PDB file of C-alpha atoms (C1' of nucleotides) in Angstrom:
ATOM      1  CA  MET A   1     -10.827 -72.162  11.590  1.00  0.00           C
ATOM      2  CA  ALA A   2     -10.909 -73.221   7.995  1.00  0.00           C
ATOM      3  CA  ASP A   3      -7.386 -74.278   7.235  1.00  0.00           C
ATOM      4  CA  LEU A   4      -7.810 -75.639   3.783  1.00  0.00           C
ATOM      5  CA  ASP A   5      -4.817 -77.007   1.910  1.00  0.00           C
ATOM      6  CA  ARG A   6      -3.726 -74.036  -0.189  1.00  0.00           C
ATOM      7  CA  VAL A   7      -1.950 -76.191  -2.717  1.00  0.00           C
ATOM      8  CA  ILE A   8      -5.204 -77.953  -3.545  1.00  0.00           C
ATOM      9  CA  HIS A   9      -7.412 -74.937  -2.956  1.00  0.00           C
ATOM     10  CA  GLU A  10      -6.193 -72.929  -5.931  1.00  0.00           C
ATOM     11  CA  PRO A  11      -8.944 -73.402  -8.550  1.00  0.00           C
ATOM     12  CA  ALA A  12      -6.642 -74.397 -11.399  1.00  0.00           C
ATOM     13  CA  ARG A  13      -4.953 -77.032  -9.251  1.00  0.00           C
ATOM     14  CA  LEU A  14      -8.224 -78.179  -7.733  1.00  0.00           C
ATOM     15  CA  LEU A  15      -9.467 -78.880 -11.212  1.00  0.00           C
ATOM     16  CA  LEU A  16      -6.285 -80.714 -12.161  1.00  0.00           C
ATOM     17  CA  VAL A  17      -6.327 -82.851  -9.046  1.00  0.00           C
ATOM     18  CA  ALA A  18     -10.016 -83.612  -9.475  1.00  0.00           C
ATOM     19  CA  LEU A  19      -9.329 -84.723 -13.043  1.00  0.00           C
ATOM     20  CA  LEU A  20      -6.389 -86.861 -12.016  1.00  0.00           C
ATOM     21  CA  ARG A  21      -8.381 -88.333  -9.172  1.00  0.00           C
ATOM     22  CA  LYS A  22     -10.582 -90.004 -11.753  1.00  0.00           C
ATOM     23  CA  ILE A  23      -8.322 -90.903 -14.605  1.00  0.00           C
ATOM     24  CA  GLU A  24      -5.166 -91.888 -12.753  1.00  0.00           C
ATOM     25  CA  ARG A  25      -2.752 -90.785 -15.435  1.00  0.00           C
ATOM     26  CA  ALA A  26      -2.801 -88.134 -18.130  1.00  0.00           C
ATOM     27  CA  ASP A  27      -0.425 -86.410 -20.498  1.00  0.00           C
ATOM     28  CA  PHE A  28       0.393 -82.712 -20.510  1.00  0.00           C
ATOM     29  CA  VAL A  29      -1.610 -81.788 -23.584  1.00  0.00           C
ATOM     30  CA  PHE A  30      -4.679 -83.634 -22.375  1.00  0.00           C
ATOM     31  CA  LEU A  31      -4.602 -81.751 -19.081  1.00  0.00           C
ATOM     32  CA  MET A  32      -4.111 -78.519 -20.987  1.00  0.00           C
ATOM     33  CA  ASN A  33      -7.218 -79.139 -23.052  1.00  0.00           C
ATOM     34  CA  GLU A  34      -9.355 -80.338 -20.188  1.00  0.00           C
ATOM     35  CA  SER A  35      -8.365 -77.542 -17.835  1.00  0.00           C
ATOM     36  CA  GLY A  36      -8.215 -74.723 -20.349  1.00  0.00           C
ATOM     37  CA  LEU A  37      -4.905 -73.607 -18.876  1.00  0.00           C
ATOM     38  CA  THR A  38      -2.090 -72.253 -21.014  1.00  0.00           C
ATOM     39  CA  ARG A  39       1.067 -74.328 -21.319  1.00  0.00           C
ATOM     40  CA  GLY A  40       2.902 -71.909 -19.066  1.00  0.00           C
ATOM     41  CA  ASN A  41       0.409 -71.940 -16.272  1.00  0.00           C
ATOM     42  CA  LEU A  42      -0.170 -75.661 -16.455  1.00  0.00           C
ATOM     43  CA  SER A  43       3.573 -76.145 -16.190  1.00  0.00           C
ATOM     44  CA  SER A  44       3.889 -73.995 -13.097  1.00  0.00           C
ATOM     45  CA  HIS A  45       0.849 -75.472 -11.377  1.00  0.00           C
ATOM     46  CA  LEU A  46       2.157 -78.959 -12.005  1.00  0.00           C
ATOM     47  CA  SER A  47       5.484 -77.904 -10.526  1.00  0.00           C
ATOM     48  CA  LYS A  48       3.703 -76.748  -7.382  1.00  0.00           C
ATOM     49  CA  LEU A  49       1.828 -80.006  -7.145  1.00  0.00           C
ATOM     50  CA  GLU A  50       5.041 -81.908  -7.663  1.00  0.00           C
ATOM     51  CA  GLU A  51       6.851 -79.921  -4.963  1.00  0.00           C
ATOM     52  CA  ALA A  52       4.012 -80.739  -2.592  1.00  0.00           C
ATOM     53  CA  GLY A  53       4.435 -84.404  -3.447  1.00  0.00           C
ATOM     54  CA  TYR A  54       0.929 -84.630  -4.868  1.00  0.00           C
ATOM     55  CA  VAL A  55       1.785 -85.647  -8.419  1.00  0.00           C
ATOM     56  CA  GLU A  56       4.480 -87.623 -10.142  1.00  0.00           C
ATOM     57  CA  ILE A  57       5.726 -86.412 -13.480  1.00  0.00           C
ATOM     58  CA  GLU A  58       7.334 -88.755 -15.947  1.00  0.00           C
ATOM     59  CA  LYS A  59       9.029 -87.437 -19.037  1.00  0.00           C
ATOM     60  CA  THR A  60       9.232 -89.813 -21.921  1.00  0.00           C
ATOM     61  CA  TYR A  61       8.739 -89.844 -25.696  1.00  0.00           C
ATOM     62  CA  ARG A  62       5.966 -90.718 -28.076  1.00  0.00           C
ATOM     63  CA  GLY A  63       8.125 -91.538 -31.060  1.00  0.00           C
ATOM     64  CA  LYS A  64      10.426 -88.547 -31.288  1.00  0.00           C
ATOM     65  CA  VAL A  65       8.046 -86.124 -29.640  1.00  0.00           C
ATOM     66  CA  PRO A  66       8.386 -85.484 -25.917  1.00  0.00           C
ATOM     67  CA  LEU A  67       5.533 -86.786 -23.809  1.00  0.00           C
ATOM     68  CA  THR A  68       4.950 -85.808 -20.205  1.00  0.00           C
ATOM     69  CA  LEU A  69       2.811 -88.105 -18.100  1.00  0.00           C
ATOM     70  CA  ILE A  70       1.262 -86.916 -14.855  1.00  0.00           C
ATOM     71  CA  GLY A  71      -0.300 -89.016 -12.125  1.00  0.00           C
ATOM     72  CA  LEU A  72      -1.542 -88.400  -8.611  1.00  0.00           C
ATOM     73  CA  THR A  73       0.542 -89.880  -5.803  1.00  0.00           C
ATOM     74  CA  LYS A  74      -0.915 -91.599  -2.765  1.00  0.00           C
ATOM     75  CA  ALA A  75      -0.325 -88.369  -0.827  1.00  0.00           C
ATOM     76  CA  GLY A  76      -2.097 -86.432  -3.554  1.00  0.00           C
ATOM     77  CA  ARG A  77      -5.153 -88.626  -3.388  1.00  0.00           C
ATOM     78  CA  ALA A  78      -5.219 -88.381   0.391  1.00  0.00           C
ATOM     79  CA  ALA A  79      -4.835 -84.598   0.272  1.00  0.00           C
ATOM     80  CA  PHE A  80      -7.671 -84.259  -2.201  1.00  0.00           C
ATOM     81  CA  ASP A  81      -9.973 -86.530  -0.222  1.00  0.00           C
ATOM     82  CA  ASN A  82      -9.216 -84.604   2.924  1.00  0.00           C
ATOM     83  CA  TYR A  83      -9.783 -81.294   1.163  1.00  0.00           C
ATOM     84  CA  ARG A  84     -13.106 -82.515  -0.138  1.00  0.00           C
ATOM     85  CA  LYS A  85     -14.178 -83.565   3.326  1.00  0.00           C
ATOM     86  CA  GLN A  86     -13.280 -80.191   4.831  1.00  0.00           C
ATOM     87  CA  MET A  87     -14.894 -78.239   2.025  1.00  0.00           C
ATOM     88  CA  ASN A  88     -18.096 -80.239   2.258  1.00  0.00           C
ATOM     89  CA  GLY A  89     -18.151 -79.544   5.963  1.00  0.00           C
ATOM     90  CA  LEU A  90     -17.811 -75.825   5.368  1.00  0.00           C
ATOM     91  CA  LEU A  91     -20.447 -75.726   2.671  1.00  0.00           C
ATOM     92  CA  THR A  92     -23.094 -77.857   4.294  1.00  0.00           C
ATOM     93  CA  ARG A  93     -22.655 -76.404   7.768  1.00  0.00           C
ATOM     94  CA  ALA A  94     -24.126 -73.265   6.207  1.00  0.00           C
ATOM     95  CA  GLY A  95     -27.659 -74.559   5.666  1.00  0.00           C
TER      96      GLY A  95
ATOM     97  CA  MET B   1     -12.862 -74.300 -16.693  1.00  0.00           C
ATOM     98  CA  ALA B   2     -13.379 -73.758 -13.010  1.00  0.00           C
ATOM     99  CA  ASP B   3     -14.038 -70.080 -12.666  1.00  0.00           C
ATOM    100  CA  LEU B   4     -14.893 -69.892  -9.026  1.00  0.00           C
ATOM    101  CA  ASP B   5     -15.732 -66.544  -7.464  1.00  0.00           C
ATOM    102  CA  ARG B   6     -12.411 -65.450  -5.984  1.00  0.00           C
ATOM    103  CA  VAL B   7     -14.036 -63.153  -3.480  1.00  0.00           C
ATOM    104  CA  ILE B   8     -15.882 -66.074  -1.931  1.00  0.00           C
ATOM    105  CA  HIS B   9     -13.159 -68.627  -2.595  1.00  0.00           C
ATOM    106  CA  GLU B  10     -10.649 -67.176  -0.143  1.00  0.00           C
ATOM    107  CA  PRO B  11     -10.947 -69.484   2.914  1.00  0.00           C
ATOM    108  CA  ALA B  12     -11.317 -66.712   5.476  1.00  0.00           C
ATOM    109  CA  ARG B  13     -14.112 -65.101   3.494  1.00  0.00           C
ATOM    110  CA  LEU B  14     -15.713 -68.428   2.658  1.00  0.00           C
ATOM    111  CA  LEU B  15     -15.965 -69.095   6.365  1.00  0.00           C
ATOM    112  CA  LEU B  16     -17.409 -65.659   7.037  1.00  0.00           C
ATOM    113  CA  VAL B  17     -19.978 -65.938   4.295  1.00  0.00           C
ATOM    114  CA  ALA B  18     -20.933 -69.440   5.394  1.00  0.00           C
ATOM    115  CA  LEU B  19     -21.436 -68.158   8.935  1.00  0.00           C
ATOM    116  CA  LEU B  20     -23.493 -65.206   7.775  1.00  0.00           C
ATOM    117  CA  ARG B  21     -25.525 -67.419   5.500  1.00  0.00           C
ATOM    118  CA  LYS B  22     -26.931 -69.078   8.602  1.00  0.00           C
ATOM    119  CA  ILE B  23     -27.233 -66.355  11.184  1.00  0.00           C
ATOM    120  CA  GLU B  24     -28.257 -63.428   9.001  1.00  0.00           C
ATOM    121  CA  ARG B  25     -26.575 -60.759  11.091  1.00  0.00           C
ATOM    122  CA  ALA B  26     -23.564 -60.690  13.389  1.00  0.00           C
ATOM    123  CA  ASP B  27     -21.329 -58.179  15.100  1.00  0.00           C
ATOM    124  CA  PHE B  28     -17.625 -57.695  14.462  1.00  0.00           C
ATOM    125  CA  VAL B  29     -16.400 -59.338  17.654  1.00  0.00           C
ATOM    126  CA  PHE B  30     -18.622 -62.354  17.203  1.00  0.00           C
ATOM    127  CA  LEU B  31     -17.249 -62.927  13.703  1.00  0.00           C
ATOM    128  CA  MET B  32     -13.751 -62.470  15.044  1.00  0.00           C
ATOM    129  CA  ASN B  33     -14.256 -65.179  17.643  1.00  0.00           C
ATOM    130  CA  GLU B  34     -16.027 -67.582  15.318  1.00  0.00           C
ATOM    131  CA  SER B  35     -13.553 -67.202  12.483  1.00  0.00           C
ATOM    132  CA  GLY B  36     -10.364 -66.951  14.525  1.00  0.00           C
ATOM    133  CA  LEU B  37      -9.269 -63.999  12.409  1.00  0.00           C
ATOM    134  CA  THR B  38      -7.426 -61.048  13.879  1.00  0.00           C
ATOM    135  CA  ARG B  39      -9.194 -57.696  13.980  1.00  0.00           C
ATOM    136  CA  GLY B  40      -7.022 -56.430  11.153  1.00  0.00           C
ATOM    137  CA  ASN B  41      -7.646 -59.285   8.794  1.00  0.00           C
ATOM    138  CA  LEU B  42     -11.325 -59.477   9.601  1.00  0.00           C
ATOM    139  CA  SER B  43     -11.585 -55.784   8.834  1.00  0.00           C
ATOM    140  CA  SER B  44      -9.912 -56.115   5.461  1.00  0.00           C
ATOM    141  CA  HIS B  45     -11.851 -59.214   4.453  1.00  0.00           C
ATOM    142  CA  LEU B  46     -15.102 -57.513   5.365  1.00  0.00           C
ATOM    143  CA  SER B  47     -14.056 -54.546   3.248  1.00  0.00           C
ATOM    144  CA  LYS B  48     -13.505 -56.855   0.284  1.00  0.00           C
ATOM    145  CA  LEU B  49     -16.887 -58.441   0.797  1.00  0.00           C
ATOM    146  CA  GLU B  50     -18.468 -55.018   1.059  1.00  0.00           C
ATOM    147  CA  GLU B  51     -16.766 -53.795  -2.134  1.00  0.00           C
ATOM    148  CA  ALA B  52     -18.128 -56.872  -3.893  1.00  0.00           C
ATOM    149  CA  GLY B  53     -21.597 -55.978  -2.628  1.00  0.00           C
ATOM    150  CA  TYR B  54     -21.849 -59.214  -0.666  1.00  0.00           C
ATOM    151  CA  VAL B  55     -22.256 -57.767   2.824  1.00  0.00           C
ATOM    152  CA  GLU B  56     -23.761 -54.673   4.363  1.00  0.00           C
ATOM    153  CA  ILE B  57     -21.965 -53.096   7.271  1.00  0.00           C
ATOM    154  CA  GLU B  58     -23.800 -50.943   9.762  1.00  0.00           C
ATOM    155  CA  LYS B  59     -21.900 -48.960  12.360  1.00  0.00           C
ATOM    156  CA  THR B  60     -23.789 -48.114  15.482  1.00  0.00           C
ATOM    157  CA  TYR B  61     -23.279 -48.074  19.249  1.00  0.00           C
ATOM    158  CA  ARG B  62     -23.958 -50.395  22.133  1.00  0.00           C
ATOM    159  CA  GLY B  63     -24.185 -47.731  24.824  1.00  0.00           C
ATOM    160  CA  LYS B  64     -21.029 -45.738  24.252  1.00  0.00           C
ATOM    161  CA  VAL B  65     -19.069 -48.541  22.704  1.00  0.00           C
ATOM    162  CA  PRO B  66     -18.987 -48.793  18.919  1.00  0.00           C
ATOM    163  CA  LEU B  67     -20.786 -51.774  17.467  1.00  0.00           C
ATOM    164  CA  THR B  68     -20.414 -52.966  13.910  1.00  0.00           C
ATOM    165  CA  LEU B  69     -23.131 -55.164  12.490  1.00  0.00           C
ATOM    166  CA  ILE B  70     -22.581 -57.254   9.388  1.00  0.00           C
ATOM    167  CA  GLY B  71     -25.166 -58.979   7.252  1.00  0.00           C
ATOM    168  CA  LEU B  72     -25.178 -60.768   3.903  1.00  0.00           C
ATOM    169  CA  THR B  73     -26.901 -58.977   1.042  1.00  0.00           C
ATOM    170  CA  LYS B  74     -29.151 -60.694  -1.471  1.00  0.00           C
ATOM    171  CA  ALA B  75     -26.224 -60.676  -3.902  1.00  0.00           C
ATOM    172  CA  GLY B  76     -24.033 -62.221  -1.226  1.00  0.00           C
ATOM    173  CA  ARG B  77     -26.441 -65.068  -0.628  1.00  0.00           C
ATOM    174  CA  ALA B  78     -26.756 -65.674  -4.348  1.00  0.00           C
ATOM    175  CA  ALA B  79     -22.987 -65.629  -4.806  1.00  0.00           C
ATOM    176  CA  PHE B  80     -22.485 -68.109  -2.003  1.00  0.00           C
ATOM    177  CA  ASP B  81     -25.191 -70.446  -3.288  1.00  0.00           C
ATOM    178  CA  ASN B  82     -23.707 -70.319  -6.744  1.00  0.00           C
ATOM    179  CA  TYR B  83     -20.212 -70.933  -5.386  1.00  0.00           C
ATOM    180  CA  ARG B  84     -21.467 -73.919  -3.438  1.00  0.00           C
ATOM    181  CA  LYS B  85     -23.097 -75.369  -6.511  1.00  0.00           C
ATOM    182  CA  GLN B  86     -19.942 -75.016  -8.590  1.00  0.00           C
ATOM    183  CA  MET B  87     -17.720 -76.402  -5.875  1.00  0.00           C
ATOM    184  CA  ASN B  88     -19.964 -79.398  -5.339  1.00  0.00           C
ATOM    185  CA  GLY B  89     -19.827 -80.038  -9.040  1.00  0.00           C
ATOM    186  CA  LEU B  90     -16.054 -79.968  -9.027  1.00  0.00           C
ATOM    187  CA  LEU B  91     -15.744 -82.193  -5.996  1.00  0.00           C
ATOM    188  CA  THR B  92     -18.292 -84.825  -6.874  1.00  0.00           C
ATOM    189  CA  ARG B  93     -17.358 -85.035 -10.533  1.00  0.00           C
ATOM    190  CA  ALA B  94     -14.139 -86.542  -9.215  1.00  0.00           C
ATOM    191  CA  GLY B  95     -15.634 -89.766  -7.858  1.00  0.00           C
TER     192      GLY B  95
ATOM    193  C1'  DC C   1      -3.586 -37.052  33.423  1.00  0.00           C
ATOM    194  C1'  DA C   2      -1.428 -41.530  32.505  1.00  0.00           C
ATOM    195  C1'  DT C   3      -2.129 -46.261  31.757  1.00  0.00           C
ATOM    196  C1'  DA C   4      -4.941 -49.836  29.935  1.00  0.00           C
ATOM    197  C1'  DC C   5      -8.611 -51.696  27.259  1.00  0.00           C
ATOM    198  C1'  DT C   6     -12.001 -52.099  23.459  1.00  0.00           C
ATOM    199  C1'  DA C   7     -12.956 -51.719  18.612  1.00  0.00           C
ATOM    200  C1'  DG C   8     -11.515 -51.182  14.641  1.00  0.00           C
ATOM    201  C1'  DT C   9      -8.364 -49.378  10.193  1.00  0.00           C
ATOM    202  C1'  DT C  10      -4.126 -48.782   7.616  1.00  0.00           C
ATOM    203  C1'  DT C  11       0.305 -50.179   6.094  1.00  0.00           C
ATOM    204  C1'  DG C  12       4.349 -53.152   4.586  1.00  0.00           C
ATOM    205  C1'  DT C  13       5.914 -57.156   2.827  1.00  0.00           C
ATOM    206  C1'  DG C  14       6.445 -61.640   0.941  1.00  0.00           C
ATOM    207  C1'  DA C  15       4.127 -65.171  -1.746  1.00  0.00           C
ATOM    208  C1'  DG C  16       1.976 -66.424  -5.841  1.00  0.00           C
ATOM    209  C1'  DG C  17      -1.128 -66.547 -10.112  1.00  0.00           C
ATOM    210  C1'  DC C  18      -1.333 -65.215 -14.795  1.00  0.00           C
ATOM    211  C1'  DA C  19       0.343 -63.691 -19.372  1.00  0.00           C
ATOM    212  C1'  DA C  20       4.025 -63.164 -22.215  1.00  0.00           C
ATOM    213  C1'  DA C  21       8.588 -64.250 -23.550  1.00  0.00           C
ATOM    214  C1'  DC C  22      11.839 -67.752 -24.076  1.00  0.00           C
ATOM    215  C1'  DT C  23      13.872 -72.632 -25.110  1.00  0.00           C
ATOM    216  C1'  DA C  24      14.472 -76.924 -27.507  1.00  0.00           C
ATOM    217  C1'  DG C  25      13.596 -80.163 -30.715  1.00  0.00           C
ATOM    218  C1'  DT C  26      10.993 -81.822 -35.083  1.00  0.00           C
ATOM    219  C1'  DA C  27       8.799 -81.360 -39.595  1.00  0.00           C
ATOM    220  C1'  DT C  28       8.154 -78.734 -44.018  1.00  0.00           C
ATOM    221  C1'  DG C  29       9.202 -75.434 -47.937  1.00  0.00           C
ATOM    222  C1'  DC C  30      12.113 -74.036 -51.399  1.00  0.00           C
TER     223       DC C  30
ATOM    224  C1'  DG D   1      20.625 -77.056 -46.064  1.00  0.00           C
ATOM    225  C1'  DC D   2      18.798 -73.166 -44.205  1.00  0.00           C
ATOM    226  C1'  DA D   3      14.556 -70.679 -42.938  1.00  0.00           C
ATOM    227  C1'  DT D   4       9.953 -70.912 -41.389  1.00  0.00           C
ATOM    228  C1'  DA D   5       6.552 -73.066 -38.650  1.00  0.00           C
ATOM    229  C1'  DC D   6       4.906 -76.187 -35.230  1.00  0.00           C
ATOM    230  C1'  DT D   7       4.888 -78.966 -30.911  1.00  0.00           C
ATOM    231  C1'  DA D   8       5.943 -79.243 -26.069  1.00  0.00           C
ATOM    232  C1'  DG D   9       7.257 -77.237 -22.373  1.00  0.00           C
ATOM    233  C1'  DT D  10       9.857 -73.698 -18.918  1.00  0.00           C
ATOM    234  C1'  DT D  11      11.099 -69.192 -17.177  1.00  0.00           C
ATOM    235  C1'  DT D  12      10.270 -64.427 -16.238  1.00  0.00           C
ATOM    236  C1'  DG D  13       7.840 -60.040 -14.896  1.00  0.00           C
ATOM    237  C1'  DC D  14       4.284 -57.816 -13.132  1.00  0.00           C
ATOM    238  C1'  DC D  15       0.445 -56.983 -10.324  1.00  0.00           C
ATOM    239  C1'  DT D  16      -2.659 -58.614  -6.783  1.00  0.00           C
ATOM    240  C1'  DC D  17      -3.488 -59.900  -2.287  1.00  0.00           C
ATOM    241  C1'  DA D  18      -3.435 -62.294   2.338  1.00  0.00           C
ATOM    242  C1'  DC D  19      -1.435 -61.855   6.652  1.00  0.00           C
ATOM    243  C1'  DA D  20       0.970 -59.545  10.575  1.00  0.00           C
ATOM    244  C1'  DA D  21       2.183 -55.550  12.731  1.00  0.00           C
ATOM    245  C1'  DA D  22       1.605 -50.812  13.523  1.00  0.00           C
ATOM    246  C1'  DC D  23      -1.543 -47.218  14.085  1.00  0.00           C
ATOM    247  C1'  DT D  24      -6.057 -44.633  15.493  1.00  0.00           C
ATOM    248  C1'  DA D  25      -9.848 -43.303  18.358  1.00  0.00           C
ATOM    249  C1'  DG D  26     -12.629 -43.402  22.069  1.00  0.00           C
ATOM    250  C1'  DT D  27     -13.740 -45.139  26.970  1.00  0.00           C
ATOM    251  C1'  DA D  28     -12.833 -46.662  31.646  1.00  0.00           C
ATOM    252  C1'  DT D  29      -9.714 -46.793  35.772  1.00  0.00           C
ATOM    253  C1'  DG D  30      -6.082 -45.443  39.247  1.00  0.00           C
TER     254       DG D  30
END
DNA sequence: CATACTAGTTTGTGAGGCAAACTAGTATGC
DNA sequence: GCATACTAGTTTGCCTCACAAACTAGTATG
C-alpha cells in the first residue's frame, strides 16, 4: 500500500517543507508570502509540523516587532526525503 | 501556490489511478488486492473518481457472478499526468 | 430452507483544512 | 492621551471527507 506521511502529504505543508528544505530557516511572513497561505492557516500548519517534530519554531524580536523563525529539524528533513522517495516510486511506477 | 488536484492527491486514489494508468482496465477485486483497500473504501474512492469523470465503471457478469470493470478516462489520464508534473516540480524544486 | 460466501454499497463518526474572528502589541493622528 | 490603524500571530466554527463497520443482494452448499 501507499502509506504516505500524512503530515507531509497535505499540499500546504508539502510546500512549506519543500521551501524549508532549501533555505534552512525562514520567518513567518516570508513563508506566508511564498506559500500564499493566510496567517491563520500558516499558523495552524506550522503547529502541526511542530507537533510532528518536523520544524522548530523560535520566537524572537526584530527591534520591537515580534519575529518568528522556522527551521526544519533533522527528523523533518528525513521525513521529507522519505516522502519524496515514496512519491517518486508511486509516480514513476505508473509508466 | 501548490494547488494539487485533491481528487488525485488522496493516497488511496493516487495508487488506484497510478495502477489504472498502466493496465488500462481492471476489475474490482483485482484493484482491491493490489491496493489493499477494503471493499467499502474501494467502492467509495471509485465513486469519487467516477464523479470527477476520471474513471468509467462498467457492471457486467462473469457467468452469474457480478463483475465490475474499471478504466481510466481520457480526462483521468490527463489529470494524473498533470498531477505528476506538478508534484515532480514541487519535489525537485527542493533540492 | 439455513448457513456461508462473493461482490459490492451505505452509513456513522472522528479528524482536519480553511476562512473568519479574535488577541496583543506598536505606530500614527488629532 | 485616546482612538484608529497596522503588524504578527492564534483560536474558533463549520463543512468536507477518509476510514471502519454495518448493510444489501445474489449464489452456492449442506
